[in-house]
PDB file of C-alpha atoms in Angstrom:
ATOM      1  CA  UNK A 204      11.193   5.213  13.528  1.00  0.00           C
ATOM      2  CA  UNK A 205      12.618   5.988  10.322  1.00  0.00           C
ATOM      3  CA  UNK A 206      10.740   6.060   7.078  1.00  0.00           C
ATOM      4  CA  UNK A 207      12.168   4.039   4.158  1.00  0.00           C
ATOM      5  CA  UNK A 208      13.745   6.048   1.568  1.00  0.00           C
ATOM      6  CA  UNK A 209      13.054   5.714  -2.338  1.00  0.00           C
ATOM      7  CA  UNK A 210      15.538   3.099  -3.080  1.00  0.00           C
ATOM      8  CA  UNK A 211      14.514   0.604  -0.500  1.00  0.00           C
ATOM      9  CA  UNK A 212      10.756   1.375  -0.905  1.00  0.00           C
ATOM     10  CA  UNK A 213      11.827   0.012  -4.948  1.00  0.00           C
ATOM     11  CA  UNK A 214      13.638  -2.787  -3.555  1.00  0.00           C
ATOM     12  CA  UNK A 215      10.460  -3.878  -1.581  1.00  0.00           C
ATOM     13  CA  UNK A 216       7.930  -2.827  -4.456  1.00  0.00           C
ATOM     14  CA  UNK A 217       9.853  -5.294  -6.522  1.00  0.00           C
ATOM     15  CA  UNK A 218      10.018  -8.248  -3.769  1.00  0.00           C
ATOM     16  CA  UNK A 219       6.612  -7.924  -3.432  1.00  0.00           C
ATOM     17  CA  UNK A 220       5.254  -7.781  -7.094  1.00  0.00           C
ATOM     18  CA  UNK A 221       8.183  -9.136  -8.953  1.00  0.00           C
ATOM     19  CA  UNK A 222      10.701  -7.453 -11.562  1.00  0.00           C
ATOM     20  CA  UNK A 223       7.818  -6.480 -14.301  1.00  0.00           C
ATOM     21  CA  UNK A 224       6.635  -2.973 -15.258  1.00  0.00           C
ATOM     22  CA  UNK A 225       2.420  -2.977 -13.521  1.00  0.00           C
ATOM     23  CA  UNK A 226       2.083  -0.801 -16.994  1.00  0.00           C
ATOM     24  CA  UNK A 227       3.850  -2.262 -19.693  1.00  0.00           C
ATOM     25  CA  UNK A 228       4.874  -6.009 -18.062  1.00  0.00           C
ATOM     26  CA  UNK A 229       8.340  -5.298 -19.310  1.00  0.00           C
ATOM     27  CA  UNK A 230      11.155  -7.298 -17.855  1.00  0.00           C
ATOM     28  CA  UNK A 231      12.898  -4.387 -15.380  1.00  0.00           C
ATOM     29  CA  UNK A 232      16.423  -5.113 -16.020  1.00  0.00           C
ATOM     30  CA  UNK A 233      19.467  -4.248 -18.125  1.00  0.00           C
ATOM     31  CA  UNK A 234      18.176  -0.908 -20.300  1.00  0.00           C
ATOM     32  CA  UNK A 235      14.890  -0.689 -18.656  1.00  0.00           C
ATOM     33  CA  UNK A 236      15.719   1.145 -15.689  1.00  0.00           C
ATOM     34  CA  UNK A 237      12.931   0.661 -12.530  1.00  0.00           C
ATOM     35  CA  UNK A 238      11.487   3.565 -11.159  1.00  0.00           C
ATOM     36  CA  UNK A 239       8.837   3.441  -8.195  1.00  0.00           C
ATOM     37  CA  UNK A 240       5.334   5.107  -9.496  1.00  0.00           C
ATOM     38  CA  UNK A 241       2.669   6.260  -6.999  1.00  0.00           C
ATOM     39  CA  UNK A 242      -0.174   5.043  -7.745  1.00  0.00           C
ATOM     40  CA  UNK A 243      -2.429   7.650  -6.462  1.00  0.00           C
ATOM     41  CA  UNK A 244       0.195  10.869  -7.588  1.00  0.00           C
ATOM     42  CA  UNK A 245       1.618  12.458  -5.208  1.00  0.00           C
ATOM     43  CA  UNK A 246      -0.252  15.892  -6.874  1.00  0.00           C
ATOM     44  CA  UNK A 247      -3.599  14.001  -5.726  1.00  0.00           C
ATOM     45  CA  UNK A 248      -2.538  13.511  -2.311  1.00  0.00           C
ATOM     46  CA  UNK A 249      -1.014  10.021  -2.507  1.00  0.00           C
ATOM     47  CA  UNK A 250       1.754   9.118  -0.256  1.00  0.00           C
ATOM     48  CA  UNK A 251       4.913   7.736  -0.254  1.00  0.00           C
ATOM     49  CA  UNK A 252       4.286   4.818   1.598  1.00  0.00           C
ATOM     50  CA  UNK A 253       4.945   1.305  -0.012  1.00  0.00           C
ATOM     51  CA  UNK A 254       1.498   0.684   0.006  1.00  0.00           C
ATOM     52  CA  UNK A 255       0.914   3.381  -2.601  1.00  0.00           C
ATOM     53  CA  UNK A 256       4.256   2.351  -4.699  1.00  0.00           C
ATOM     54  CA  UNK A 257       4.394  -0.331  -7.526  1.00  0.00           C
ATOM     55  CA  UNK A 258       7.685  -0.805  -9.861  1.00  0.00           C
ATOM     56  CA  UNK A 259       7.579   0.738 -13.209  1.00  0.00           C
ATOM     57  CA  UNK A 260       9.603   1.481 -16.272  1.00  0.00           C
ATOM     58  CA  UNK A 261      10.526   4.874 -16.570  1.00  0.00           C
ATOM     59  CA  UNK A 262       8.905   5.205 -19.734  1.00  0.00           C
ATOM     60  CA  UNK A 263       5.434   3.510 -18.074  1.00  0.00           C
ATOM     61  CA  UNK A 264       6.082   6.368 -15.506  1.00  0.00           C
ATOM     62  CA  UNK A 265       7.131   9.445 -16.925  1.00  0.00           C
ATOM     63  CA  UNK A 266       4.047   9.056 -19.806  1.00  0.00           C
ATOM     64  CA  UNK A 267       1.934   8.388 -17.041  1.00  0.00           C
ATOM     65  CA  UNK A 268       2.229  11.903 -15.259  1.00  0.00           C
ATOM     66  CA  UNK A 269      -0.344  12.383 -12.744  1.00  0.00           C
ATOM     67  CA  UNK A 270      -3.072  10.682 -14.967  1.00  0.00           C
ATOM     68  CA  UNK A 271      -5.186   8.307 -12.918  1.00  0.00           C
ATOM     69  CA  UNK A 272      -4.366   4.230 -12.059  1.00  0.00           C
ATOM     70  CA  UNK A 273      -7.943   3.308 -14.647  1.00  0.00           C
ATOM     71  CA  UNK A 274      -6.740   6.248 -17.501  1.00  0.00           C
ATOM     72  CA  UNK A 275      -3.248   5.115 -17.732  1.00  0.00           C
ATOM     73  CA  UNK A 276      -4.608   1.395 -17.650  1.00  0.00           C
ATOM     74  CA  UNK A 277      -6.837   1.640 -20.392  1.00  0.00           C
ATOM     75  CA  UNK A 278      -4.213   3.922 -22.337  1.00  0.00           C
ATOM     76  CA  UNK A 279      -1.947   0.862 -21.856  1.00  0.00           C
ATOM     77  CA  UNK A 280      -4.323  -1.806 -23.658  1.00  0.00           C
ATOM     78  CA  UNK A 281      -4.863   0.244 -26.137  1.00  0.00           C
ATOM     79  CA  UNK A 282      -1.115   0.378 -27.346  1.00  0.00           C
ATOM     80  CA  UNK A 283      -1.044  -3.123 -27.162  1.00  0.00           C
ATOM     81  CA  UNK A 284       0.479  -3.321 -23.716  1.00  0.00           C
ATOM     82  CA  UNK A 285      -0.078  -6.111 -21.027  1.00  0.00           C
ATOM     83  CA  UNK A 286      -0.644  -3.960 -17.758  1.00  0.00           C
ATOM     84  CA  UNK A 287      -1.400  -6.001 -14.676  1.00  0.00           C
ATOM     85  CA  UNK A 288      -4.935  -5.134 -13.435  1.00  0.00           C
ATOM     86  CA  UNK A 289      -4.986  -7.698 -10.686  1.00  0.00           C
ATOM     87  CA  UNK A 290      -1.928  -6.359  -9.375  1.00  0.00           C
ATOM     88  CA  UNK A 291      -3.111  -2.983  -9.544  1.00  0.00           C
ATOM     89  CA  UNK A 292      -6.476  -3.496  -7.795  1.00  0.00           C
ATOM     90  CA  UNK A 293      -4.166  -5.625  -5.130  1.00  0.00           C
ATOM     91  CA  UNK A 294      -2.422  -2.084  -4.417  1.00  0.00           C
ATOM     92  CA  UNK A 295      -5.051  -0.112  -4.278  1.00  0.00           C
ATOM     93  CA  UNK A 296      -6.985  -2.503  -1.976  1.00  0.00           C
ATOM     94  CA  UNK A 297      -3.747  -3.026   0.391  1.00  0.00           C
ATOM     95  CA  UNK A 298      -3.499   1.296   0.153  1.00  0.00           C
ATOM     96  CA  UNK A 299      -7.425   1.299   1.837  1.00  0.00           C
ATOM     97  CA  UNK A 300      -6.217  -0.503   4.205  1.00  0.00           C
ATOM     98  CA  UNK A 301      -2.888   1.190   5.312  1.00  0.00           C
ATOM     99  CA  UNK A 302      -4.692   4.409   5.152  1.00  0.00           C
ATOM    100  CA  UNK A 303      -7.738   2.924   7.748  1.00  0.00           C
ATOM    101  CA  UNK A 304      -4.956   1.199   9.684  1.00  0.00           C
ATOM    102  CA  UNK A 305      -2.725   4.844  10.223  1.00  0.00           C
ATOM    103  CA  UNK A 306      -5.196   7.662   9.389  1.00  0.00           C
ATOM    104  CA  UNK A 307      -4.851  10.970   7.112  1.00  0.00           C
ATOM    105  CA  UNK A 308      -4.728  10.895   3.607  1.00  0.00           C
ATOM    106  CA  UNK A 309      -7.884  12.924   3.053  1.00  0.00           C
ATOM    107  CA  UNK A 310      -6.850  14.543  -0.155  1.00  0.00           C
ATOM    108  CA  UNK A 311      -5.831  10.804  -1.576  1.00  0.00           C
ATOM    109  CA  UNK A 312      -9.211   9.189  -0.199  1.00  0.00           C
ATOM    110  CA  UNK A 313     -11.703  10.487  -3.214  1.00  0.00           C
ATOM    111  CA  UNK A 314      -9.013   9.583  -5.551  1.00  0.00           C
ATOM    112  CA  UNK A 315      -8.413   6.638  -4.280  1.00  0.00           C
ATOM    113  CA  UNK A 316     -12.233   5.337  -4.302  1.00  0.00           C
ATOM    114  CA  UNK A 317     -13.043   6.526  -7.466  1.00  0.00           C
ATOM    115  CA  UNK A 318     -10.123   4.671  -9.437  1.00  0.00           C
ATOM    116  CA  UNK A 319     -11.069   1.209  -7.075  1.00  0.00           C
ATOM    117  CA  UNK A 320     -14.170   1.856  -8.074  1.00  0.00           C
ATOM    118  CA  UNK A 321     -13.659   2.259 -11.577  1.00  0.00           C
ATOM    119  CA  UNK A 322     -11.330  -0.838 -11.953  1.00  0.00           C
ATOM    120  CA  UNK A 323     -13.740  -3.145  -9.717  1.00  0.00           C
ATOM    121  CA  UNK A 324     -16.526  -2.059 -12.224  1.00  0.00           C
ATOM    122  CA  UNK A 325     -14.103  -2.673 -15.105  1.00  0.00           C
ATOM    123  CA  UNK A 326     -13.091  -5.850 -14.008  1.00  0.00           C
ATOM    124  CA  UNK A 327     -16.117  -7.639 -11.907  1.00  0.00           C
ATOM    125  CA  UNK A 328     -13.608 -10.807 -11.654  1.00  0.00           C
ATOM    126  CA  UNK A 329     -11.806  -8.727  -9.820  1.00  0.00           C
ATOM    127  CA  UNK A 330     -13.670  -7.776  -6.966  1.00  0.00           C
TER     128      UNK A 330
END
């Protein structure tokens, strides 16, 4: 079975979560080109599954680097930006699951559980 590629891995980022930046909630349309951003980086061991892809302004994403989901987050609030935690915790929660569901992903695992972690504790509403 073939494996998605980029663009339509985008396309279904933005079906599921809608046409806003997670980071910056900026309208992805016209100027502000979409780009898909791992949530856990790819240098961390994240994959490219859908699961571990949200939309995001290629500002959002290129400033981002390889920081961590919480960092960038909190760096986002405090420029005055209206990231979407619930969304955020909703990918990270469905990536837990894909991972228990089809295995590997060791390097992304400690990652992955410290950021849920941090953003659960962040946001108790969200848990």
């Amino acid at each position: 079975m073939r494996q998605p590629g980029r663009r339509e891995r985008l396309d279904a980022a933005r079906d599921r979560d809608g046409d806003t930046c997670l980071w910056c909630a900026r309208p992805l349309a016209g100027a502000v080109a979409a780009t898909t951003d791992h949530v856990v980086p790819k240098v961390k061991g994240g994959p490219s599954w859908l699961e571990n892809e949200v939309a995001a302004c290629r500002r959002c994403n290129g400033e981002r680097g390889h920081r961590g989901a919480v960092d960038w987050l909190e760096e986002c609030e405090r420029r005055g930006w209206s990231p979407d935690a619930a969304r955020l915790e909703r990918v990270l929660t469905s990536l837990v699951a894909a991972i228990a569901e089809r295995g590997g992903q060791r390097r992304a695992r400690p990652h992955l559980d410290a950021q849920l972690r941090r953003l659960r504790k962040r946001l108790p509403a969200a848990a």
